[in-house]
GROMACS .gro file of C-alpha atoms in nm:
model
  440
    1UNK     CA    1   0.000   0.000   0.000
    2UNK     CA    2   0.140   0.336  -0.104
    3UNK     CA    3   0.014   0.693  -0.158
    4UNK     CA    4  -0.231   0.726  -0.449
    5UNK     CA    5  -0.106   1.080  -0.524
    6UNK     CA    6   0.233   1.243  -0.561
    7UNK     CA    7   0.275   1.528  -0.316
    8UNK     CA    8   0.520   1.811  -0.260
    9UNK     CA    9   0.713   1.747   0.059
   10UNK     CA   10   0.646   1.373   0.051
   11UNK     CA   11   0.825   1.181   0.322
   12UNK     CA   12   0.965   0.882   0.133
   13UNK     CA   13   1.327   0.986   0.198
   14UNK     CA   14   1.291   1.011   0.575
   15UNK     CA   15   1.021   0.751   0.628
   16UNK     CA   16   1.250   0.517   0.821
   17UNK     CA   17   1.357   0.793   1.059
   18UNK     CA   18   0.999   0.900   1.129
   19UNK     CA   19   0.883   0.542   1.182
   20UNK     CA   20   1.161   0.489   1.436
   21UNK     CA   21   1.013   0.763   1.652
   22UNK     CA   22   0.657   0.643   1.602
   23UNK     CA   23   0.732   0.279   1.680
   24UNK     CA   24   0.919   0.373   1.996
   25UNK     CA   25   0.616   0.581   2.100
   26UNK     CA   26   0.369   0.295   2.054
   27UNK     CA   27   0.589   0.009   2.175
   28UNK     CA   28   0.384  -0.047   2.492
   29UNK     CA   29   0.048   0.089   2.379
   30UNK     CA   30  -0.173  -0.096   2.133
   31UNK     CA   31  -0.472   0.134   2.189
   32UNK     CA   32  -0.324   0.454   2.053
   33UNK     CA   33  -0.489   0.665   1.785
   34UNK     CA   34  -0.264   0.790   1.507
   35UNK     CA   35  -0.334   1.155   1.420
   36UNK     CA   36  -0.207   1.342   1.115
   37UNK     CA   37  -0.340   1.698   1.060
   38UNK     CA   38  -0.137   1.779   0.743
   39UNK     CA   39  -0.206   1.455   0.556
   40UNK     CA   40  -0.100   1.528   0.197
   41UNK     CA   41  -0.004   1.206   0.018
   42UNK     CA   42  -0.005   1.013   0.346
   43UNK     CA   43   0.328   0.829   0.299
   44UNK     CA   44   0.379   0.791   0.675
   45UNK     CA   45   0.014   0.698   0.734
   46UNK     CA   46   0.007   0.428   0.467
   47UNK     CA   47   0.341   0.284   0.574
   48UNK     CA   48   0.229   0.258   0.937
   49UNK     CA   49  -0.128   0.148   0.853
   50UNK     CA   50  -0.262   0.207   1.206
   51UNK     CA   51  -0.582   0.037   1.321
   52UNK     CA   52  -0.721   0.365   1.456
   53UNK     CA   53  -0.650   0.701   1.294
   54UNK     CA   54  -0.773   1.057   1.255
   55UNK     CA   55  -0.640   1.203   0.932
   56UNK     CA   56  -0.708   1.550   0.802
   57UNK     CA   57  -0.604   1.812   0.550
   58UNK     CA   58  -0.741   2.153   0.450
   59UNK     CA   59  -0.732   2.053   0.083
   60UNK     CA   60  -1.096   1.967   0.012
   61UNK     CA   61  -1.019   1.803  -0.324
   62UNK     CA   62  -0.763   1.574  -0.162
   63UNK     CA   63  -0.985   1.478   0.132
   64UNK     CA   64  -1.277   1.417  -0.102
   65UNK     CA   65  -1.057   1.167  -0.289
   66UNK     CA   66  -0.968   0.987   0.034
   67UNK     CA   67  -1.335   0.964   0.131
   68UNK     CA   68  -1.439   0.833  -0.211
   69UNK     CA   69  -1.169   0.565  -0.196
   70UNK     CA   70  -1.295   0.467   0.150
   71UNK     CA   71  -1.656   0.450   0.026
   72UNK     CA   72  -1.839   0.185  -0.177
   73UNK     CA   73  -1.781   0.401  -0.489
   74UNK     CA   74  -1.429   0.267  -0.539
   75UNK     CA   75  -1.511   0.076  -0.860
   76UNK     CA   76  -1.687   0.380  -1.006
   77UNK     CA   77  -1.373   0.582  -0.933
   78UNK     CA   78  -1.153   0.327  -1.108
   79UNK     CA   79  -1.384   0.325  -1.412
   80UNK     CA   80  -1.368   0.707  -1.439
   81UNK     CA   81  -0.989   0.704  -1.408
   82UNK     CA   82  -0.973   0.453  -1.694
   83UNK     CA   83  -1.183   0.693  -1.903
   84UNK     CA   84  -0.950   0.982  -1.818
   85UNK     CA   85  -0.649   0.771  -1.911
   86UNK     CA   86  -0.792   0.676  -2.251
   87UNK     CA   87  -0.881   1.037  -2.338
   88UNK     CA   88  -0.545   1.166  -2.212
   89UNK     CA   89  -0.336   0.931  -2.423
   90UNK     CA   90  -0.540   1.028  -2.733
   91UNK     CA   91  -0.467   1.402  -2.678
   92UNK     CA   92  -0.249   1.475  -2.370
   93UNK     CA   93  -0.235   1.855  -2.383
   94UNK     CA   94  -0.588   1.916  -2.503
   95UNK     CA   95  -0.751   1.678  -2.258
   96UNK     CA   96  -0.538   1.782  -1.959
   97UNK     CA   97  -0.629   2.150  -1.993
   98UNK     CA   98  -0.992   2.066  -2.062
   99UNK     CA   99  -1.022   1.876  -1.733
  100UNK     CA  100  -0.814   2.135  -1.547
  101UNK     CA  101  -1.068   2.400  -1.653
  102UNK     CA  102  -1.357   2.229  -1.474
  103UNK     CA  103  -1.309   2.449  -1.169
  104UNK     CA  104  -1.351   2.759  -1.390
  105UNK     CA  105  -1.708   2.651  -1.474
  106UNK     CA  106  -2.011   2.817  -1.316
  107UNK     CA  107  -2.145   2.598  -1.040
  108UNK     CA  108  -1.818   2.423  -0.953
  109UNK     CA  109  -1.792   2.198  -0.757
  110UNK     CA  110  -2.162   2.119  -0.713
  111UNK     CA  111  -2.199   2.052  -1.087
  112UNK     CA  112  -1.987   1.736  -1.046
  113UNK     CA  113  -2.029   1.433  -0.819
  114UNK     CA  114  -1.782   1.350  -0.545
  115UNK     CA  115  -1.657   1.058  -0.753
  116UNK     CA  116  -1.605   1.280  -1.057
  117UNK     CA  117  -1.415   1.533  -0.845
  118UNK     CA  118  -1.198   1.258  -0.697
  119UNK     CA  119  -1.117   1.113  -1.039
  120UNK     CA  120  -1.029   1.463  -1.168
  121UNK     CA  121  -0.806   1.529  -0.869
  122UNK     CA  122  -0.614   1.201  -0.910
  123UNK     CA  123  -0.592   1.239  -1.290
  124UNK     CA  124  -0.450   1.592  -1.268
  125UNK     CA  125  -0.210   1.489  -0.992
  126UNK     CA  126  -0.072   1.202  -1.198
  127UNK     CA  127  -0.028   1.411  -1.514
  128UNK     CA  128   0.058   1.764  -1.396
  129UNK     CA  129   0.406   1.908  -1.349
  130UNK     CA  130   0.578   1.701  -1.080
  131UNK     CA  131   0.249   1.620  -0.904
  132UNK     CA  132   0.246   1.975  -0.771
  133UNK     CA  133  -0.089   2.086  -0.627
  134UNK     CA  134  -0.112   2.463  -0.673
  135UNK     CA  135  -0.405   2.703  -0.691
  136UNK     CA  136  -0.440   3.070  -0.782
  137UNK     CA  137  -0.603   3.337  -0.569
  138UNK     CA  138  -0.947   3.222  -0.691
  139UNK     CA  139  -0.878   2.870  -0.572
  140UNK     CA  140  -0.844   2.737  -0.927
  141UNK     CA  141  -0.591   2.461  -0.998
  142UNK     CA  142  -0.322   2.616  -1.221
  143UNK     CA  143  -0.029   2.372  -1.237
  144UNK     CA  144   0.079   2.312  -1.601
  145UNK     CA  145   0.091   1.971  -1.764
  146UNK     CA  146   0.390   1.751  -1.691
  147UNK     CA  147   0.594   1.588  -1.964
  148UNK     CA  148   0.556   1.217  -1.898
  149UNK     CA  149   0.585   0.941  -2.157
  150UNK     CA  150   0.351   0.696  -1.990
  151UNK     CA  151   0.207   0.818  -1.656
  152UNK     CA  152   0.018   0.574  -1.438
  153UNK     CA  153  -0.321   0.735  -1.410
  154UNK     CA  154  -0.515   0.443  -1.261
  155UNK     CA  155  -0.321   0.218  -1.023
  156UNK     CA  156  -0.624   0.000  -0.960
  157UNK     CA  157  -0.450  -0.260  -0.742
  158UNK     CA  158  -0.319   0.005  -0.504
  159UNK     CA  159  -0.654   0.189  -0.495
  160UNK     CA  160  -0.836  -0.132  -0.408
  161UNK     CA  161  -0.583  -0.217  -0.139
  162UNK     CA  162  -0.624   0.130   0.013
  163UNK     CA  163  -1.003   0.093  -0.002
  164UNK     CA  164  -0.990  -0.240   0.183
  165UNK     CA  165  -0.776  -0.085   0.456
  166UNK     CA  166  -0.974   0.238   0.496
  167UNK     CA  167  -1.312   0.065   0.496
  168UNK     CA  168  -1.229  -0.246   0.700
  169UNK     CA  169  -1.473  -0.298   0.988
  170UNK     CA  170  -1.190  -0.383   1.227
  171UNK     CA  171  -1.028  -0.043   1.159
  172UNK     CA  172  -1.145   0.299   1.272
  173UNK     CA  173  -1.016   0.548   1.015
  174UNK     CA  174  -1.180   0.891   1.040
  175UNK     CA  175  -1.115   1.138   0.757
  176UNK     CA  176  -1.173   1.514   0.788
  177UNK     CA  177  -1.109   1.840   0.608
  178UNK     CA  178  -1.034   2.046   0.918
  179UNK     CA  179  -0.780   2.296   1.041
  180UNK     CA  180  -0.487   2.154   1.233
  181UNK     CA  181  -0.621   2.321   1.549
  182UNK     CA  182  -0.946   2.123   1.532
  183UNK     CA  183  -0.761   1.802   1.450
  184UNK     CA  184  -0.503   1.837   1.728
  185UNK     CA  185  -0.780   1.911   1.979
  186UNK     CA  186  -0.890   1.547   1.937
  187UNK     CA  187  -0.559   1.413   2.074
  188UNK     CA  188  -0.561   1.236   2.409
  189UNK     CA  189  -0.320   1.057   2.638
  190UNK     CA  190  -0.113   0.794   2.459
  191UNK     CA  191  -0.199   0.907   2.104
  192UNK     CA  192   0.072   0.951   1.842
  193UNK     CA  193   0.068   1.263   1.626
  194UNK     CA  194   0.270   1.310   1.310
  195UNK     CA  195   0.281   1.675   1.199
  196UNK     CA  196   0.418   1.774   0.859
  197UNK     CA  197   0.323   2.137   0.790
  198UNK     CA  198   0.431   2.321   0.473
  199UNK     CA  199   0.804   2.389   0.482
  200UNK     CA  200   0.948   2.706   0.628
  201UNK     CA  201   1.188   2.890   0.396
  202UNK     CA  202   1.378   3.178   0.552
  203UNK     CA  203   1.461   3.319   0.209
  204UNK     CA  204   1.103   3.267   0.076
  205UNK     CA  205   1.250   3.051  -0.202
  206UNK     CA  206   1.011   2.766  -0.148
  207UNK     CA  207   0.666   2.636  -0.207
  208UNK     CA  208   0.405   2.678   0.066
  209UNK     CA  209   0.082   2.770  -0.112
  210UNK     CA  210  -0.099   2.439  -0.122
  211UNK     CA  211  -0.425   2.634  -0.076
  212UNK     CA  212  -0.519   2.993  -0.148
  213UNK     CA  213  -0.339   3.105   0.167
  214UNK     CA  214   0.016   3.006   0.247
  215UNK     CA  215   0.182   2.899   0.571
  216UNK     CA  216   0.405   3.167   0.720
  217UNK     CA  217   0.650   3.154   1.010
  218UNK     CA  218   0.388   3.314   1.236
  219UNK     CA  219   0.179   3.004   1.169
  220UNK     CA  220   0.464   2.788   1.300
  221UNK     CA  221   0.459   2.985   1.625
  222UNK     CA  222   0.086   2.916   1.661
  223UNK     CA  223   0.135   2.552   1.564
  224UNK     CA  224   0.402   2.504   1.831
  225UNK     CA  225   0.160   2.628   2.098
  226UNK     CA  226  -0.099   2.373   1.986
  227UNK     CA  227   0.166   2.099   1.991
  228UNK     CA  228   0.255   2.194   2.348
  229UNK     CA  229  -0.109   2.143   2.446
  230UNK     CA  230  -0.124   1.793   2.301
  231UNK     CA  231   0.201   1.697   2.474
  232UNK     CA  232   0.065   1.821   2.805
  233UNK     CA  233  -0.233   1.590   2.748
  234UNK     CA  234   0.004   1.294   2.719
  235UNK     CA  235   0.032   1.259   2.341
  236UNK     CA  236   0.355   1.195   2.149
  237UNK     CA  237   0.435   1.456   1.884
  238UNK     CA  238   0.667   1.395   1.589
  239UNK     CA  239   0.712   1.705   1.372
  240UNK     CA  240   0.913   1.726   1.049
  241UNK     CA  241   1.011   2.034   0.853
  242UNK     CA  242   1.284   2.228   0.680
  243UNK     CA  243   1.576   2.276   0.919
  244UNK     CA  244   1.575   2.656   0.916
  245UNK     CA  245   1.743   2.823   1.210
  246UNK     CA  246   1.428   3.006   1.319
  247UNK     CA  247   1.217   2.687   1.327
  248UNK     CA  248   1.487   2.500   1.521
  249UNK     CA  249   1.514   2.784   1.772
  250UNK     CA  250   1.136   2.797   1.806
  251UNK     CA  251   1.114   2.433   1.911
  252UNK     CA  252   1.429   2.437   2.124
  253UNK     CA  253   1.331   2.728   2.343
  254UNK     CA  254   1.088   2.698   2.632
  255UNK     CA  255   1.173   2.932   2.920
  256UNK     CA  256   0.944   2.737   3.155
  257UNK     CA  257   1.136   2.411   3.094
  258UNK     CA  258   0.809   2.220   3.065
  259UNK     CA  259   0.817   2.103   2.705
  260UNK     CA  260   1.126   1.942   2.554
  261UNK     CA  261   1.163   1.898   2.178
  262UNK     CA  262   1.453   1.679   2.079
  263UNK     CA  263   1.590   1.776   1.737
  264UNK     CA  264   1.741   1.549   1.470
  265UNK     CA  265   1.886   1.710   1.154
  266UNK     CA  266   1.989   1.544   0.826
  267UNK     CA  267   2.032   1.600   0.451
  268UNK     CA  268   1.764   1.522   0.189
  269UNK     CA  269   1.704   1.579  -0.181
  270UNK     CA  270   1.446   1.841  -0.275
  271UNK     CA  271   1.200   1.703  -0.532
  272UNK     CA  272   1.025   2.006  -0.684
  273UNK     CA  273   1.212   2.026  -1.013
  274UNK     CA  274   1.134   1.852  -1.339
  275UNK     CA  275   1.503   1.773  -1.396
  276UNK     CA  276   1.651   1.530  -1.147
  277UNK     CA  277   1.998   1.674  -1.208
  278UNK     CA  278   1.881   2.015  -1.087
  279UNK     CA  279   1.717   1.899  -0.765
  280UNK     CA  280   1.898   2.049  -0.469
  281UNK     CA  281   1.994   1.895  -0.139
  282UNK     CA  282   1.834   2.038   0.170
  283UNK     CA  283   1.842   2.008   0.547
  284UNK     CA  284   1.545   1.856   0.726
  285UNK     CA  285   1.467   1.825   1.094
  286UNK     CA  286   1.250   1.597   1.301
  287UNK     CA  287   1.132   1.729   1.637
  288UNK     CA  288   1.008   1.487   1.901
  289UNK     CA  289   0.814   1.654   2.180
  290UNK     CA  290   0.769   1.536   2.537
  291UNK     CA  291   0.638   1.681   2.860
  292UNK     CA  292   0.930   1.759   3.088
  293UNK     CA  293   0.721   1.862   3.387
  294UNK     CA  294   0.558   1.600   3.612
  295UNK     CA  295   0.511   1.340   3.465
  296UNK     CA  296   0.882   1.284   3.435
  297UNK     CA  297   1.113   1.149   3.165
  298UNK     CA  298   1.117   0.783   3.066
  299UNK     CA  299   1.485   0.736   3.149
  300UNK     CA  300   1.511   0.463   3.410
  301UNK     CA  301   1.885   0.397   3.430
  302UNK     CA  302   2.043   0.661   3.654
  303UNK     CA  303   2.391   0.536   3.563
  304UNK     CA  304   2.332   0.647   3.205
  305UNK     CA  305   2.205   0.985   3.320
  306UNK     CA  306   2.522   1.036   3.522
  307UNK     CA  307   2.740   0.938   3.224
  308UNK     CA  308   2.574   1.205   3.010
  309UNK     CA  309   2.615   1.469   3.278
  310UNK     CA  310   2.988   1.396   3.291
  311UNK     CA  311   3.030   1.373   2.911
  312UNK     CA  312   3.169   1.641   2.681
  313UNK     CA  313   2.902   1.879   2.553
  314UNK     CA  314   2.951   1.764   2.194
  315UNK     CA  315   2.809   1.423   2.293
  316UNK     CA  316   2.476   1.586   2.373
  317UNK     CA  317   2.449   1.703   2.013
  318UNK     CA  318   2.571   1.386   1.845
  319UNK     CA  319   2.315   1.103   1.863
  320UNK     CA  320   2.564   0.836   1.752
  321UNK     CA  321   2.816   0.930   2.020
  322UNK     CA  322   2.544   0.950   2.284
  323UNK     CA  323   2.404   0.609   2.182
  324UNK     CA  324   2.751   0.457   2.210
  325UNK     CA  325   2.820   0.620   2.547
  326UNK     CA  326   2.502   0.506   2.721
  327UNK     CA  327   2.456   0.185   2.519
  328UNK     CA  328   2.106   0.234   2.381
  329UNK     CA  329   1.974   0.121   2.044
  330UNK     CA  330   1.782   0.420   1.909
  331UNK     CA  331   1.808   0.798   1.896
  332UNK     CA  332   1.466   0.807   2.058
  333UNK     CA  333   1.611   0.649   2.373
  334UNK     CA  334   1.880   0.917   2.371
  335UNK     CA  335   1.600   1.175   2.372
  336UNK     CA  336   1.454   1.020   2.687
  337UNK     CA  337   1.784   1.066   2.866
  338UNK     CA  338   1.835   1.420   2.739
  339UNK     CA  339   1.489   1.496   2.873
  340UNK     CA  340   1.601   1.361   3.210
  341UNK     CA  341   1.897   1.600   3.204
  342UNK     CA  342   1.660   1.885   3.133
  343UNK     CA  343   1.430   1.770   3.412
  344UNK     CA  344   1.725   1.774   3.653
  345UNK     CA  345   1.827   2.121   3.530
  346UNK     CA  346   2.159   2.002   3.388
  347UNK     CA  347   2.105   2.117   3.029
  348UNK     CA  348   1.915   2.389   2.847
  349UNK     CA  349   1.674   2.325   2.560
  350UNK     CA  350   1.950   2.381   2.305
  351UNK     CA  351   2.158   2.105   2.472
  352UNK     CA  352   2.408   2.323   2.653
  353UNK     CA  353   2.522   2.243   3.005
  354UNK     CA  354   2.383   2.471   3.274
  355UNK     CA  355   2.603   2.638   3.533
  356UNK     CA  356   2.480   2.379   3.785
  357UNK     CA  357   2.603   2.094   3.567
  358UNK     CA  358   2.934   2.265   3.496
  359UNK     CA  359   2.999   2.308   3.869
  360UNK     CA  360   2.966   1.937   3.947
  361UNK     CA  361   3.022   1.740   3.625
  362UNK     CA  362   3.387   1.657   3.688
  363UNK     CA  363   3.310   1.487   4.021
  364UNK     CA  364   3.086   1.179   4.003
  365UNK     CA  365   3.010   1.181   4.376
  366UNK     CA  366   2.897   1.544   4.357
  367UNK     CA  367   2.670   1.458   4.064
  368UNK     CA  368   2.514   1.173   4.261
  369UNK     CA  369   2.468   1.390   4.570
  370UNK     CA  370   2.302   1.660   4.366
  371UNK     CA  371   2.061   1.417   4.199
  372UNK     CA  372   1.975   1.261   4.536
  373UNK     CA  373   1.914   1.604   4.685
  374UNK     CA  374   1.697   1.714   4.395
  375UNK     CA  375   1.481   1.403   4.417
  376UNK     CA  376   1.440   1.438   4.793
  377UNK     CA  377   1.319   1.793   4.734
  378UNK     CA  378   1.073   1.678   4.468
  379UNK     CA  379   0.733   1.612   4.627
  380UNK     CA  380   0.661   1.307   4.412
  381UNK     CA  381   0.990   1.127   4.466
  382UNK     CA  382   1.008   1.219   4.832
  383UNK     CA  383   0.661   1.070   4.883
  384UNK     CA  384   0.752   0.731   4.738
  385UNK     CA  385   1.100   0.734   4.893
  386UNK     CA  386   0.939   0.761   5.236
  387UNK     CA  387   0.651   0.527   5.151
  388UNK     CA  388   0.879   0.228   5.087
  389UNK     CA  389   1.170   0.335   5.307
  390UNK     CA  390   1.135   0.065   5.574
  391UNK     CA  391   1.118  -0.238   5.344
  392UNK     CA  392   1.306  -0.096   5.044
  393UNK     CA  393   1.064  -0.305   4.832
  394UNK     CA  394   0.881  -0.090   4.583
  395UNK     CA  395   0.536  -0.201   4.469
  396UNK     CA  396   0.459  -0.069   4.118
  397UNK     CA  397   0.089  -0.146   4.165
  398UNK     CA  398   0.075   0.078   4.472
  399UNK     CA  399   0.252   0.356   4.280
  400UNK     CA  400   0.007   0.333   3.989
  401UNK     CA  401  -0.294   0.345   4.219
  402UNK     CA  402  -0.148   0.639   4.408
  403UNK     CA  403  -0.070   0.827   4.086
  404UNK     CA  404  -0.431   0.798   3.975
  405UNK     CA  405  -0.555   0.917   4.312
  406UNK     CA  406  -0.312   1.210   4.313
  407UNK     CA  407  -0.400   1.334   3.966
  408UNK     CA  408  -0.768   1.249   3.974
  409UNK     CA  409  -0.728   1.171   3.603
  410UNK     CA  410  -0.892   0.837   3.528
  411UNK     CA  411  -0.825   0.879   3.155
  412UNK     CA  412  -0.455   0.797   3.178
  413UNK     CA  413  -0.370   0.501   2.957
  414UNK     CA  414  -0.220   0.188   3.110
  415UNK     CA  415   0.101   0.246   2.913
  416UNK     CA  416   0.138   0.599   3.053
  417UNK     CA  417   0.082   0.477   3.406
  418UNK     CA  418   0.340   0.204   3.353
  419UNK     CA  419   0.596   0.455   3.220
  420UNK     CA  420   0.550   0.691   3.513
  421UNK     CA  421   0.551   0.416   3.772
  422UNK     CA  422   0.860   0.248   3.625
  423UNK     CA  423   1.054   0.576   3.636
  424UNK     CA  424   0.955   0.633   3.999
  425UNK     CA  425   1.052   0.278   4.090
  426UNK     CA  426   1.390   0.298   3.916
  427UNK     CA  427   1.483   0.639   4.054
  428UNK     CA  428   1.372   0.565   4.412
  429UNK     CA  429   1.562   0.235   4.404
  430UNK     CA  430   1.867   0.430   4.294
  431UNK     CA  431   1.815   0.666   4.590
  432UNK     CA  432   1.813   0.371   4.831
  433UNK     CA  433   2.130   0.229   4.674
  434UNK     CA  434   2.301   0.567   4.703
  435UNK     CA  435   2.198   0.581   5.070
  436UNK     CA  436   2.396   0.262   5.119
  437UNK     CA  437   2.689   0.398   4.919
  438UNK     CA  438   2.709   0.701   5.149
  439UNK     CA  439   2.749   0.472   5.452
  440UNK     CA  440   3.086   0.350   5.330
   0.00000   0.00000   0.00000
C-alpha cells in the first residue's frame, strides 16, 4: 500500500527515521490513535497502517478523494480514471487542460459528483508538473501539464488495497477536512501525532501555497503552541520540517522548561524540479516533543544519566556518540535521557550544560549527591521514597494506584501509568542504593 497521489514534501526519503520515533512511541500501547493533521499524500500513514487514525487536510479536493476511496464508490472511481487515461493518451495537452478547466465553470464543484471530483483530482495529480498541487487566488488549480511518456493514471491494485484498509470494519479510520487546530484538539493521552506542515523557507524561495493562503513563520509559532497542548495531554508529537534556524530555535526554546523537543537534523534531496539533475539537497529536521514537567522522563537507568552529565558537551548534540556512550539502540532512547537531564536542570533546551552541571560534572560523587538532593526535594519522589523506606521493596501497583488518586485523572492510559511508575521505581531504588553507598 502506497500513496495514491504524488505530493510536494512527501516523506519517502525520511520515512524510516519517522517510523523509528513512532514505533518507539507505541511500543507499549496498542490502543493509541494515530493523528495526522497535514495529511498530503499520506506516505507515513500508509506505511504505518494504524488500526485507529484521525487524518485531516485543509485541501478539500484531496480529502474528497480519500473519502471516495474509503466509500463503496471505489469501482466507479476506477472506471472514471480509466476513461480519463484513454482520453489523455489520445490528446495529452488538449484533454489535460480541458479537465483542469472544470473548476472555472459556473457551479463548480456542485456541478460534479464526489466521484467525478476525486477522479479529476487524481488524474491531474498524476499528469501535472511534478504532481504539484497549486491554486491561484481564486482557488483554481493552475499547475501546467507535466511531460511524462507513460504516466500511471489508474493504479487499480493500489486503490483497491487502500479501499480495503480504509473501509475495514476492524479499523477505525476517520477522515476530515479540518484545520490543524481542530484536528489536534482530538488528541488524548497515549496518542501519536505526526505533523508535517508546509516547509518554512527563511529566504522565501520555497513552495508553501498548497491552498489559497500560504503557511508563514507566524503560523509555526501558533502551531508550536498547539503541539505543546497535546504533549501536556500525554500525546507523542513527531514534527518534520525544513531545518531553518528560526524553526529550530522555536522548538528548542521553552523558558518554563516544561516542554522538551529533541531535534534530529539530516540531509535530503528536494524534489520540486522537473530535472533530477537540478534537484537540490536540503536540510530537514525531526522534532520529538515530550512533557518535561511532572510526569517525568522515561529514562530509568540513573547510571546512564550520570554518564551524560559527565560527558563532553559535543556528545549531547551527536546522537551516535550518545548512543555509544550510554549503550542504547535508538536515537529516541537518547532523547529520553536528554529529557532527564533537562528535568534535573543540567542542560538547556538547546543542549548546553547549565552552570549547575558545569559546577559538578567533573566529580561523580557530587553529581550523585546533587541528583539525590533534587529528588528528595521533589514532592513526588520524596513521597515514594518515604513510603517504601522501611522495606526498600517498591510495589509498582501501589505507585500506579497512588498516581491515579493524586491526579484524579482516570483517563490515563495503562502504558502511561506504567511509564511513570517504572521511572519512579527505578529512581527511588537508585536513591536507596546511594543511601547505602554514602554509609561506606
